Short mmCIF file of C-alpha atoms and ligand atoms in Angstrom, two decimals:
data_model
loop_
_atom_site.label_atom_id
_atom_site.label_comp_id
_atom_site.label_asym_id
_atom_site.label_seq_id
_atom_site.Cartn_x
_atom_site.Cartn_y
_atom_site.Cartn_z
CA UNK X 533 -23.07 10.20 28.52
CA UNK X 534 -19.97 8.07 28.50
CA UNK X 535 -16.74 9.85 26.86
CA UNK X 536 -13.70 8.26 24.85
CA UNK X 537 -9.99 9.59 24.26
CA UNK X 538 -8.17 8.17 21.30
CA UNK X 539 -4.52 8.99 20.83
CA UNK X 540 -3.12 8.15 17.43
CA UNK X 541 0.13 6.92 16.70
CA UNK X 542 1.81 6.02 13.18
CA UNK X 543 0.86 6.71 9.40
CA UNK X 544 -2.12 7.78 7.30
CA UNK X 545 -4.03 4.49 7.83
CA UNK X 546 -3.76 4.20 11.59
CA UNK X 547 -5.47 8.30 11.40
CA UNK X 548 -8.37 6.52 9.08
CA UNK X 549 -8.64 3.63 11.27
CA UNK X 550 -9.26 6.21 14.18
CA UNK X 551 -11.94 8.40 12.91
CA UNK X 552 -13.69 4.65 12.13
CA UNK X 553 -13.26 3.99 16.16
CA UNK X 554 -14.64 7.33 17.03
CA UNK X 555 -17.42 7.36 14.07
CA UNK X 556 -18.30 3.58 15.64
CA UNK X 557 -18.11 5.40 19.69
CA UNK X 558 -20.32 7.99 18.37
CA UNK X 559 -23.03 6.10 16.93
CA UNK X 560 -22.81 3.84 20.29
CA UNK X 561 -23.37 6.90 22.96
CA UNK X 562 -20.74 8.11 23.72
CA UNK X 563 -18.65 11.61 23.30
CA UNK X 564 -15.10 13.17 22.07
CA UNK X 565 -13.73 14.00 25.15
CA UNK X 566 -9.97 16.21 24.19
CA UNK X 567 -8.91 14.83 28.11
CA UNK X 568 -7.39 11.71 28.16
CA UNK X 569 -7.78 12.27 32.36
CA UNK X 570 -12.06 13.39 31.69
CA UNK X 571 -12.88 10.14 29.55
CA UNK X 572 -14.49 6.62 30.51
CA UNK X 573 -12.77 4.56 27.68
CA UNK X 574 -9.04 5.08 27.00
CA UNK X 575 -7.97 3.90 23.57
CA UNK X 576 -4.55 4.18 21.69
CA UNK X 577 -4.69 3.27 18.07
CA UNK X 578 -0.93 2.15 17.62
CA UNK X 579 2.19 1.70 15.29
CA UNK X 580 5.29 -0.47 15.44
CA UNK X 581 7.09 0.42 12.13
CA UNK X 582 10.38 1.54 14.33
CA UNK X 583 11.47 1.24 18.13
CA UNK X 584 10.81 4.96 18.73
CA UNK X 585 7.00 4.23 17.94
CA UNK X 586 6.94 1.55 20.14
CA UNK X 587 8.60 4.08 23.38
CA UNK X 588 6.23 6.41 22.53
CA UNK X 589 3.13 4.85 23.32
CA UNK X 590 4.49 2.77 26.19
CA UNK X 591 5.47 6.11 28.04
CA UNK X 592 1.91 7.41 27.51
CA UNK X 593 0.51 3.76 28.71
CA UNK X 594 1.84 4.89 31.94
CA UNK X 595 -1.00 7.53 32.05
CA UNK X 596 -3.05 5.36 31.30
CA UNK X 597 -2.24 2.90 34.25
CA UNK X 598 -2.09 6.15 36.66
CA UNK X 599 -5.95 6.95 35.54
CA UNK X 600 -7.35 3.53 35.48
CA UNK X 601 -5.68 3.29 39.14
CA UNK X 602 -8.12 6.57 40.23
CA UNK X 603 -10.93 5.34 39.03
CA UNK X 604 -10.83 1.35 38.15
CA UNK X 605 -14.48 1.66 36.27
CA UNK X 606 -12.28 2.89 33.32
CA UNK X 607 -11.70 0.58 30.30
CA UNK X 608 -8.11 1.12 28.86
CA UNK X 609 -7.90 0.09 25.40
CA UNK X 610 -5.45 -0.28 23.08
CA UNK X 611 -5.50 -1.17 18.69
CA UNK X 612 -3.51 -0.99 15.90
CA UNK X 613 -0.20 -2.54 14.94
CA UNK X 614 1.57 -2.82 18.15
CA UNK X 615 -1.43 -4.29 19.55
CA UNK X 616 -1.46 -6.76 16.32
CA UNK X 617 1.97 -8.07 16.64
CA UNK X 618 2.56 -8.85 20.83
CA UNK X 619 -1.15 -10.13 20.64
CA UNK X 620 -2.11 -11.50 24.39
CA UNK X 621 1.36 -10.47 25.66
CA UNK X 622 -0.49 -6.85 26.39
CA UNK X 623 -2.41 -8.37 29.31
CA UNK X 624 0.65 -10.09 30.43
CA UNK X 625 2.72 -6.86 30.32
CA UNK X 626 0.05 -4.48 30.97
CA UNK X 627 -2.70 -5.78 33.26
CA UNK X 628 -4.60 -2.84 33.32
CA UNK X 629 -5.77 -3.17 29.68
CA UNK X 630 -9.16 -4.19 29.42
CA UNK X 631 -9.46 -5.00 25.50
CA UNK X 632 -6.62 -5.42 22.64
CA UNK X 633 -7.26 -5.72 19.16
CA UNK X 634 -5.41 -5.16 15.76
CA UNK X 635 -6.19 -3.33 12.75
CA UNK X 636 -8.43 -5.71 11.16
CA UNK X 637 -10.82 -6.20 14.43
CA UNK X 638 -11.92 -2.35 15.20
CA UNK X 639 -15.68 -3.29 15.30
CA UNK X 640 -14.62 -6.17 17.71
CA UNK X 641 -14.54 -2.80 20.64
CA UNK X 642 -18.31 -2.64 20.15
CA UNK X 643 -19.02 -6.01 20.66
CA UNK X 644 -16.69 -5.68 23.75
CA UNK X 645 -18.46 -2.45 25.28
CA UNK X 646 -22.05 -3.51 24.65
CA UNK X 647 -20.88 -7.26 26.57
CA UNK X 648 -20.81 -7.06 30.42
CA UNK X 649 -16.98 -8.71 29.59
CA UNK X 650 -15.69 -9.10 33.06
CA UNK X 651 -12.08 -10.42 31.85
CA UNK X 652 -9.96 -8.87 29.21
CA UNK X 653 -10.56 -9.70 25.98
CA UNK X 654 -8.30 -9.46 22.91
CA UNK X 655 -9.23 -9.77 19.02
CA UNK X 656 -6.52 -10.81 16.28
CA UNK X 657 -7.96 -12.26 13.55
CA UNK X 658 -8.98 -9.71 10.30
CA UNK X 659 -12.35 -10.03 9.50
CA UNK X 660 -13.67 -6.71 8.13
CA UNK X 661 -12.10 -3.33 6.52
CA UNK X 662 -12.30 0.21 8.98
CA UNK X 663 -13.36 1.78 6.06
CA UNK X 664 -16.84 -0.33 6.32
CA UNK X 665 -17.50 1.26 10.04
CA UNK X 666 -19.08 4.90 10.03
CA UNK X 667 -16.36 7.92 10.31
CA UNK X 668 -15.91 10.90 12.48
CA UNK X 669 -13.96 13.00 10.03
CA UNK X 670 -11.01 15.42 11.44
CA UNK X 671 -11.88 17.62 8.52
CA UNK X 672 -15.36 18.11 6.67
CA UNK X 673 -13.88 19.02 3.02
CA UNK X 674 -10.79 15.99 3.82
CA UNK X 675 -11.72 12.13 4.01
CA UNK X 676 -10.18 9.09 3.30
CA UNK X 677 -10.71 6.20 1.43
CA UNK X 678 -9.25 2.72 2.10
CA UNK X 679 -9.26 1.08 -0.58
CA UNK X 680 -6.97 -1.75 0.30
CA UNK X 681 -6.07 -3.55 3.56
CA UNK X 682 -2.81 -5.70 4.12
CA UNK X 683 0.23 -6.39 2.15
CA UNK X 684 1.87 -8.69 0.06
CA UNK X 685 5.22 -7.39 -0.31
CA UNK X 686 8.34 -9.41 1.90
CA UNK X 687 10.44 -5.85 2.68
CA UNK X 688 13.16 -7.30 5.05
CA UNK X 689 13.20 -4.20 7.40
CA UNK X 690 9.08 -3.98 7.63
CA UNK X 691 6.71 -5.30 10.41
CA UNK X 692 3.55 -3.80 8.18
CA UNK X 693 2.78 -7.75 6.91
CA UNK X 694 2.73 -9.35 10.05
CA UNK X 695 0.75 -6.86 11.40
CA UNK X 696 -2.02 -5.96 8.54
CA UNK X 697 -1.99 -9.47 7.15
CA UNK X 698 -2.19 -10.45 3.76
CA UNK X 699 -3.83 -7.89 0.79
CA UNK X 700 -7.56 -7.78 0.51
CA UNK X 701 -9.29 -4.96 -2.15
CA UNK X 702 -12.52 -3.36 -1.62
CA UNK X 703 -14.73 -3.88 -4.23
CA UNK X 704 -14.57 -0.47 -6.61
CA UNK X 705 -18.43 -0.55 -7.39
CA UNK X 706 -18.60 0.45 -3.06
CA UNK X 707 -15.30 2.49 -3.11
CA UNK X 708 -17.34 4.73 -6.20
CA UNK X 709 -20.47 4.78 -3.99
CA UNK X 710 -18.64 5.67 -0.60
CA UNK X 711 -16.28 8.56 -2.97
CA UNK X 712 -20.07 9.77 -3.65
CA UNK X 713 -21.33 9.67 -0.48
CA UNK X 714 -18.21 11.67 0.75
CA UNK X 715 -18.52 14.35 -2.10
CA UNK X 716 -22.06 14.51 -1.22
CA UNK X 717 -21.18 15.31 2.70
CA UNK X 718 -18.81 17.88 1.97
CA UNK X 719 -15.79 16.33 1.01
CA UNK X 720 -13.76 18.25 -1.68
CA UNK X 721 -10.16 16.09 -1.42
CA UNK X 722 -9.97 12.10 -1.15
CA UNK X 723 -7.14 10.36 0.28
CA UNK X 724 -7.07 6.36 -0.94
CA UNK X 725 -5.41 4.87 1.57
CA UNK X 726 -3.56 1.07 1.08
CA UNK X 727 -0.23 -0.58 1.95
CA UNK X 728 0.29 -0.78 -1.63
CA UNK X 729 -1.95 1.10 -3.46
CA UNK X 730 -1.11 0.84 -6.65
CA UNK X 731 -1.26 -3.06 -6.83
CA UNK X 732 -4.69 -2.70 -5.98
CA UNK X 733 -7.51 -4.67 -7.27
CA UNK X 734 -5.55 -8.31 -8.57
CA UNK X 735 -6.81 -9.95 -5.53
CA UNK X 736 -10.51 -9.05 -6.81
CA UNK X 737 -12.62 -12.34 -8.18
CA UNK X 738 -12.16 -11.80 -12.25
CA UNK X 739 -15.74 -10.06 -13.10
CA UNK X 740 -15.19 -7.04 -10.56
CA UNK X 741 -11.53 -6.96 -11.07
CA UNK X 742 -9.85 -3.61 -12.27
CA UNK X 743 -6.72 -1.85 -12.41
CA UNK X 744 -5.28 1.41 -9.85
CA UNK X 745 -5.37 3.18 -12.65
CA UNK X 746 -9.08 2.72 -13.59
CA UNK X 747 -10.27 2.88 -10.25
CA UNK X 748 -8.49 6.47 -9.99
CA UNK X 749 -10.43 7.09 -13.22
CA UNK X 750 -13.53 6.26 -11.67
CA UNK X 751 -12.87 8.03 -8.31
CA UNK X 752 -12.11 11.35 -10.58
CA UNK X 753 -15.40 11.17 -12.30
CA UNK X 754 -17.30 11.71 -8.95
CA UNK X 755 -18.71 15.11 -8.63
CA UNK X 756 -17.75 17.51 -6.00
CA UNK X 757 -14.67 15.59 -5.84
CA UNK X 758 -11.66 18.31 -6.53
CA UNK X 759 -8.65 16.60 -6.05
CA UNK X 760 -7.86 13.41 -5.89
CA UNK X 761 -4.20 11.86 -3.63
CA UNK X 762 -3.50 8.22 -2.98
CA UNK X 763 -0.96 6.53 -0.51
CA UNK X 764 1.18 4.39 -0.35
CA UNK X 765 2.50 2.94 -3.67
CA UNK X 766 5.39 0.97 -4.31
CA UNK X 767 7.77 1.59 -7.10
CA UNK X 768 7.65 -2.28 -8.88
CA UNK X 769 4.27 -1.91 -9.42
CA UNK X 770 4.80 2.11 -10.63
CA UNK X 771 3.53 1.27 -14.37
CA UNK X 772 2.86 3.61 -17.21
CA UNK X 773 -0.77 4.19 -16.92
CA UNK X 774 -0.48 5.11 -13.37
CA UNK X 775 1.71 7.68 -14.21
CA UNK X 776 -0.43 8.61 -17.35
CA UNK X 777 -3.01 9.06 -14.73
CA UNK X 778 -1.88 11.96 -13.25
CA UNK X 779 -1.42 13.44 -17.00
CA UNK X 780 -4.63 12.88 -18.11
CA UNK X 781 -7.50 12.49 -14.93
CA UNK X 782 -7.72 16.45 -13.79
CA UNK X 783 -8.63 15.66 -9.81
CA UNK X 784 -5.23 13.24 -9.61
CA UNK X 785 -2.61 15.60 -8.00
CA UNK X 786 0.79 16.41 -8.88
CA UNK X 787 2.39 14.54 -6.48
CA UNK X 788 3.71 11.02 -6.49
CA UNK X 789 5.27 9.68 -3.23
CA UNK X 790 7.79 7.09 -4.21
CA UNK X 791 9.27 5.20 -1.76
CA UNK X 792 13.36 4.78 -2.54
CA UNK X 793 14.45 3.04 0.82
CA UNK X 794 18.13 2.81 -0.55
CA UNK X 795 20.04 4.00 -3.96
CA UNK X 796 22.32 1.50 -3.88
CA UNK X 797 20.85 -2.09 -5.93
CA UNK X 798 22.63 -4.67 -3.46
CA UNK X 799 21.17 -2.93 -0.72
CA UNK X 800 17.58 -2.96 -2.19
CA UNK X 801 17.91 -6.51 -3.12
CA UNK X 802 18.73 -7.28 0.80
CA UNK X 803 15.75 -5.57 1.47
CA UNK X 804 13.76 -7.35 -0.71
CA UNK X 805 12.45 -4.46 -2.69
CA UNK X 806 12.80 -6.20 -6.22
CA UNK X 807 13.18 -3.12 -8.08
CA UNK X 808 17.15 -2.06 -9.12
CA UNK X 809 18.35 1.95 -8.68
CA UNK X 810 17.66 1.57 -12.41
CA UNK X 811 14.37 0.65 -12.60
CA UNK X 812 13.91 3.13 -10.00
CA UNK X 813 15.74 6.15 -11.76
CA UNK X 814 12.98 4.60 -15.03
CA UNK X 815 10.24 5.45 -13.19
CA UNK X 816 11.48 8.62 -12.23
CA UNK X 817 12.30 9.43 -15.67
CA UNK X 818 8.51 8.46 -16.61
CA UNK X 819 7.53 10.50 -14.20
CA UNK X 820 9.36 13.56 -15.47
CA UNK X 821 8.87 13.30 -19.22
CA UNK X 822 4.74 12.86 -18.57
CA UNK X 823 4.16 15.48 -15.90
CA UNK X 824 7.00 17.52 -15.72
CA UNK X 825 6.07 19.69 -12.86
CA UNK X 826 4.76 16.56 -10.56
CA UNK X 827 6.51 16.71 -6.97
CA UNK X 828 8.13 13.55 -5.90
CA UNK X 829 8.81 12.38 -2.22
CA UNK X 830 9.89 9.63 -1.08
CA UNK X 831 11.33 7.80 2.03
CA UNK X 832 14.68 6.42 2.94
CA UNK X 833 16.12 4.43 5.29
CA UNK X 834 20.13 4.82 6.62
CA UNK X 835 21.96 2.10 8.18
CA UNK X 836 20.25 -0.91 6.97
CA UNK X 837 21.87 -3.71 7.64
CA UNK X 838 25.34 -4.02 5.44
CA UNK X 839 25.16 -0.79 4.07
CA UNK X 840 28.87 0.15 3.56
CA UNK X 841 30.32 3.69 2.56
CA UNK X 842 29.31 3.19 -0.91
CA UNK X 843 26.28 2.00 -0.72
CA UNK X 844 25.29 5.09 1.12
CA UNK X 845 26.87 7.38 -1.12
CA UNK X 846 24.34 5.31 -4.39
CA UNK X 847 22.01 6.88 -1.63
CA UNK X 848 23.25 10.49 -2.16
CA UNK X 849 23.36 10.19 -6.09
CA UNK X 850 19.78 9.67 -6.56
CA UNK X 851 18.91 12.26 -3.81
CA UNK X 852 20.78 14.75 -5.82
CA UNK X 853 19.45 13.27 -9.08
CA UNK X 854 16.05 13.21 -8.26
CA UNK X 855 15.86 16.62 -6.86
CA UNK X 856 12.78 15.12 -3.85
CA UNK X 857 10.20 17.63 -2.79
CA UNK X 858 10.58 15.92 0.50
CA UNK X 859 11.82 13.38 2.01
CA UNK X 860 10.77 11.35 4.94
CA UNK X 861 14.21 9.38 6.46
CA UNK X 862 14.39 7.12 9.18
CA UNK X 863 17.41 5.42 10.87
CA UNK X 864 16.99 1.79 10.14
CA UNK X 865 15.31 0.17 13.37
CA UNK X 866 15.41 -3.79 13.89
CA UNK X 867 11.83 -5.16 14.05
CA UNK X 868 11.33 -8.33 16.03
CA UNK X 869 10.32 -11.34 13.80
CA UNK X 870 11.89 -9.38 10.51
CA UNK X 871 14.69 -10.92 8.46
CA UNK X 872 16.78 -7.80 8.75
CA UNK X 873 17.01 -7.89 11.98
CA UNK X 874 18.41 -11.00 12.07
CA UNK X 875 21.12 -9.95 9.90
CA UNK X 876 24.81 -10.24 11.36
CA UNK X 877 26.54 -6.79 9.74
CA UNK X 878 23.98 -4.37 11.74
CA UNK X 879 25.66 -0.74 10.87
CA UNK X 880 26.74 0.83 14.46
CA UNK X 881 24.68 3.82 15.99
CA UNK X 882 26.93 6.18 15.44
CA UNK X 883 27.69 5.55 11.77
CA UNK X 884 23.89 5.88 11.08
CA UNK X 885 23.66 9.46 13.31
CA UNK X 886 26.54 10.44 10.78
CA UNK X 887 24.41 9.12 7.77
CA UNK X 888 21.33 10.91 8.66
CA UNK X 889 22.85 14.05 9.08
CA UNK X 890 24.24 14.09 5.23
CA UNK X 891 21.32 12.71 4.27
CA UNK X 892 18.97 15.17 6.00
CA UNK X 893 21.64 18.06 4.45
CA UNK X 894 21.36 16.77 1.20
CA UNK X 895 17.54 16.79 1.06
CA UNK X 896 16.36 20.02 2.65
CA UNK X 897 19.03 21.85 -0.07
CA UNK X 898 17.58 20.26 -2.87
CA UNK X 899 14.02 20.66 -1.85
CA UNK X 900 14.51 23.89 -1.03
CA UNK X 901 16.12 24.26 -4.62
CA UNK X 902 12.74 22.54 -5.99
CA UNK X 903 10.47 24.83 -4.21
CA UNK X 904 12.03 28.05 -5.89
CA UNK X 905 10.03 26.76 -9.14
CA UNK X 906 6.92 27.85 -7.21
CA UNK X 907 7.66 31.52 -6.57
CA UNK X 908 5.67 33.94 -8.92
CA UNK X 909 3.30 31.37 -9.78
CA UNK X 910 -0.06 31.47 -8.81
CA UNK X 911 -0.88 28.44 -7.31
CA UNK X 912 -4.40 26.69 -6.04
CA UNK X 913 -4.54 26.55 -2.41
CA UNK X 914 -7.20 24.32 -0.17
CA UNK X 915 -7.53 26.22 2.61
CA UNK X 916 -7.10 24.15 6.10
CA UNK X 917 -7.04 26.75 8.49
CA UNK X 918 -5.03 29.21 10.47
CA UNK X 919 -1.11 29.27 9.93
CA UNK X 920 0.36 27.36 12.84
CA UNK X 921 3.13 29.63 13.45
CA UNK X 922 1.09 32.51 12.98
CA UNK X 923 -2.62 32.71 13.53
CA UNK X 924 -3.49 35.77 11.56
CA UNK X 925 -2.05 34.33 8.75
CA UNK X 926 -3.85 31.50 6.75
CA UNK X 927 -2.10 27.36 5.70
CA UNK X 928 -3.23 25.58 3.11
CA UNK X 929 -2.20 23.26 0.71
CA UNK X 930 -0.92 23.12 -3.08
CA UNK X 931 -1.91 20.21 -5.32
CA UNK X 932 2.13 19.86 -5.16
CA UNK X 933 1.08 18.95 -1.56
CA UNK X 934 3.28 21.67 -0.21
CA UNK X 935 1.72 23.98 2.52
CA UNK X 936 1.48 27.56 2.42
CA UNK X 937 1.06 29.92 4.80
CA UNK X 938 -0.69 33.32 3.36
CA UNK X 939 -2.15 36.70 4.11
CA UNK X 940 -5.54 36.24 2.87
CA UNK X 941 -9.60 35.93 4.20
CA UNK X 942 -10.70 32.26 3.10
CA UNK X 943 -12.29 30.30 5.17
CA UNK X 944 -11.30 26.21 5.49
CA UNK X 945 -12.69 24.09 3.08
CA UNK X 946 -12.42 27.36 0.11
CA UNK X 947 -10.02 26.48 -3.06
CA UNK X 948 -8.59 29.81 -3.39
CA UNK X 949 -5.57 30.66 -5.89
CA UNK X 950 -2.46 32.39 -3.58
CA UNK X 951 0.73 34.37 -5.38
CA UNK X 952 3.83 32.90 -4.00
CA UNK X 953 6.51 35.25 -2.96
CA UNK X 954 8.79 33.24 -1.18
CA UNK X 955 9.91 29.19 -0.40
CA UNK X 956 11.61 27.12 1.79
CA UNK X 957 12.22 23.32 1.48
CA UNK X 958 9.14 22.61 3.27
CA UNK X 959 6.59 25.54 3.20
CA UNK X 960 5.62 28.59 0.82
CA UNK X 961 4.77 31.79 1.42
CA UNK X 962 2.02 34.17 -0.52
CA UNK X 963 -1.20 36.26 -0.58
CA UNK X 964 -4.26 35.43 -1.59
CA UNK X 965 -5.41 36.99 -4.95
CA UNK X 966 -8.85 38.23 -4.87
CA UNK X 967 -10.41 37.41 -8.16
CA UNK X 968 -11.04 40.39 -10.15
CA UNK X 969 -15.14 42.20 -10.07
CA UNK X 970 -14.97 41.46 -6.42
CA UNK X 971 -16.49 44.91 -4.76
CA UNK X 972 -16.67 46.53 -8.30
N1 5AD D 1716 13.38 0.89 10.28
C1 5AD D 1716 13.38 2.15 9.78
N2 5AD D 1716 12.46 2.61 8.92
C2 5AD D 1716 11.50 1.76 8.54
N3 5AD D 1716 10.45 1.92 7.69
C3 5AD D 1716 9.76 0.77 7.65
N4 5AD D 1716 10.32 -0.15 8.45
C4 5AD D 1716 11.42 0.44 9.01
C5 5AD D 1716 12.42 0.01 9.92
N5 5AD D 1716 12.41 -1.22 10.41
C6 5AD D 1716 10.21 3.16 6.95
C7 5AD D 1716 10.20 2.93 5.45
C8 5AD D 1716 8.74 3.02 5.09
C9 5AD D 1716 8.26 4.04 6.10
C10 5AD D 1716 6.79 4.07 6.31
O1 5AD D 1716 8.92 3.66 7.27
O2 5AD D 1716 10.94 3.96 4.84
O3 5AD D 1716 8.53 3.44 3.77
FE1 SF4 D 1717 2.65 2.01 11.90
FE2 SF4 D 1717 2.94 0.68 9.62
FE3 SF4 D 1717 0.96 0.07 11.21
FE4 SF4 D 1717 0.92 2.38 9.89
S1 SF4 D 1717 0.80 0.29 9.01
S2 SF4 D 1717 0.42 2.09 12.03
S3 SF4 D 1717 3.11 2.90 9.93
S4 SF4 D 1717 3.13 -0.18 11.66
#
């Protein structure tokens, strides 16, 4: 039996896009193998959204090259967004790959395995969703659910809509039927996965059109289904009943991951955002007043392009206004073909190291402030599996979407509730509470 490796690179949707390619390997013949050096077919599903990403992947090409020179009967493959935007450059750089294709094209590597192709093939064009190819799930209780493919939006800095092309929705009649299957296999916690999730559905012809916020009513009314998460939305199209959601539909977690970028408004109109720090700080205030206890993350960028002194310190403001429950931050990183990056005032390395670190200061104190509001409470936990510090004790997750690590017996897949004693800015700390009759 032949054997494939896949190495994942990059966000949420490159991870779904994966378990697609193995779930389509699987149901062709072949076998997981957890050697890149033991396995026939040699894929990387990969990401582009900053130069580090790019590094990675082209370090761990070498491998690749090294193996296929042992044993030349091994196909090296390589998807995703990196693939998408050099295209047929791969086989110019890299010989050794045998097939290329981007995110759109995954069911293109069956074609290409089942073909006696003697020359290298590569596939660019989108023609079909992952989500329509069968899944090999990291987690039984945990699946995703892409709901949405592409987007629309013109961000400056981003390489996401040259790669994932323009946005296409799934129809929500087979979103509700594939939420159902999932529930039925086990699933407990659904993931919908987009660009831009929450301007989902106004591509859809007018009779099967609806809203993100129906659709997240309609995912919620599947049974089995516990909780409910979505990302990635953006904050223009952050409306009312979105937020209302999360009030009213009892599977929609208490999180909301919204995307700042920059706190200062001349910075977010360079980057083509088309939201102000005022609308922003609106929807924040939404947020707040309808579910007070919802966590908010977000991510920002330092050292985009013109981003003086003040602008940066806007930046600060709303980190300290906001109070984040996390943060992801990135040094700016010029993406070929982007309009940023042909910007003339590029901020200097140095100044952005100097950024980051206030930045990164700035966040972990005031998430670590937010996660005080946790201790004493008894919270719901899905349990994932051993602590990864400590394998005796037990991680999980809060609806919050913080982990905790606790002193308990559950087993993965179990909702059990946990007292927490103790929190830092990213994790929590408890014991499981054993409901009460238990052994009586
Ligand atoms: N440089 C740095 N960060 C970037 N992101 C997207 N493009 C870039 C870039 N060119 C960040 C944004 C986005 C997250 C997924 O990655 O913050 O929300
Ligand atoms: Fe990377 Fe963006 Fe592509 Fe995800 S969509 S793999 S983050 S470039």
């Amino acid at each position: 039996m032949k054997k494939f490796h896949v190495t994942t690179f990059g966000c949420q949707m490159n991870e779904h896009d994966s378990e697609r390619m193995k779930g389509m390997l699987t149901s062709l013949g072949y076998t997981e193998s957890q050697q890149r050096e033991d396995a026939d077919l040699i894929l990387f599903n990969t990401c582009s959204i900053r130069e580090n990403a790019d590094n990675r992947f082209i370090s761990h090409l070498g491998e690749a090259k090294r193996l296929k020179g042992e044993d030349p009967e091994r196909i090296v493959g390589v998807g995703g967004c990196w693939a998408q935007s050099v295209k047929d450059e791969v086989f110019r750089r890299f010989p050794f790959v045998d097939v290329a294709f981007g995110p759109g094209q995954i069911h293109r590597l069956a074609e290409f395995l089942n073909s006696d192709q003697l020359s290298a093939q590569g596939y660019f064009e989108f023609e079909d969703f992952a989500g329509h190819l069968p899944a090999h799930r990291a987690r039984q209780f945990q699946g995703w659910l892409q709901i949405s493919q592409g987007c629309n939006c013109v961000c400056s800095y981003c390489i996401v809509p040259s790669t994932r092309g323009r946005e296409q929705s799934r129809d929500p009649g087979e979103l509700v039927l594939e939420a159902e299957r999932l529930a039925a296999d086990g699933v407990r916690e659904i993931t919908l996965l987009g660009q831009n999730v929450n301007s989902y559905g106004r591509d859809l012809p007018k009779e099967s059109r609806v809203r993100f916020s129906d659709l997240l009513g309609m995912i919620d009314q599947v049974d089995g289904i516990d909780r409910v998460r979505y990302t990635s939305p953006h904050p223009k199209d952050m409306r009312e009943d979105v937020i209302e959601a999360h009030a009213s539909l009892p599977t929609l977690c208490e999180h909301i991951h919204l995307p700042l970028q920059s706190g200062s408004s001349p910075i977010l109109k360079r980057m083509r955002r088309t939201y102000t720090r005022e609308r922003y700080m609106d929807r924040v205030a939404m947020i707040r007043e309808k579910v007070p206890d919802c966590a908010i993350t977000t991510d920002i960028i330092v050292g985009f392009p013109g981003e003086t002194e003040t602008d940066f310190d806007q930046t600060l403001h709303v980190v300290e206004e906001v109070g984040y429950d996390g943060a992801f931050t990135f040094v700016y990183s010029p993406r070929r073909g982007t309009l940023a990056a042909e910007m003339e005032d590029q901020v200097p390395h140095p100044v952005k190291v100097e950024r980051m670190e206030r930045l990164v200061e700035a966040v972990q104190r005031r998430a670590r402030e937010r996660s005080q509001r946790f201790v004493g409470r008894n919270m719901e936990v899905l349990v994932e599996g051993p602590s990864r510090s400590d394998p005796t004790r037990i991680r999980g997750r809060i609806r919050h979407n913080k982990a905790v690590n606790f002193e308990g017996t559950a087993e993965p897949g179990q909702m059990v509730e946990v007292e927490i004693s103790a929190a830092t800015s990213q994790t929590l700390t408890g014991t499981e509470r054993l409901l009460s009759g238990i052994g009586a």
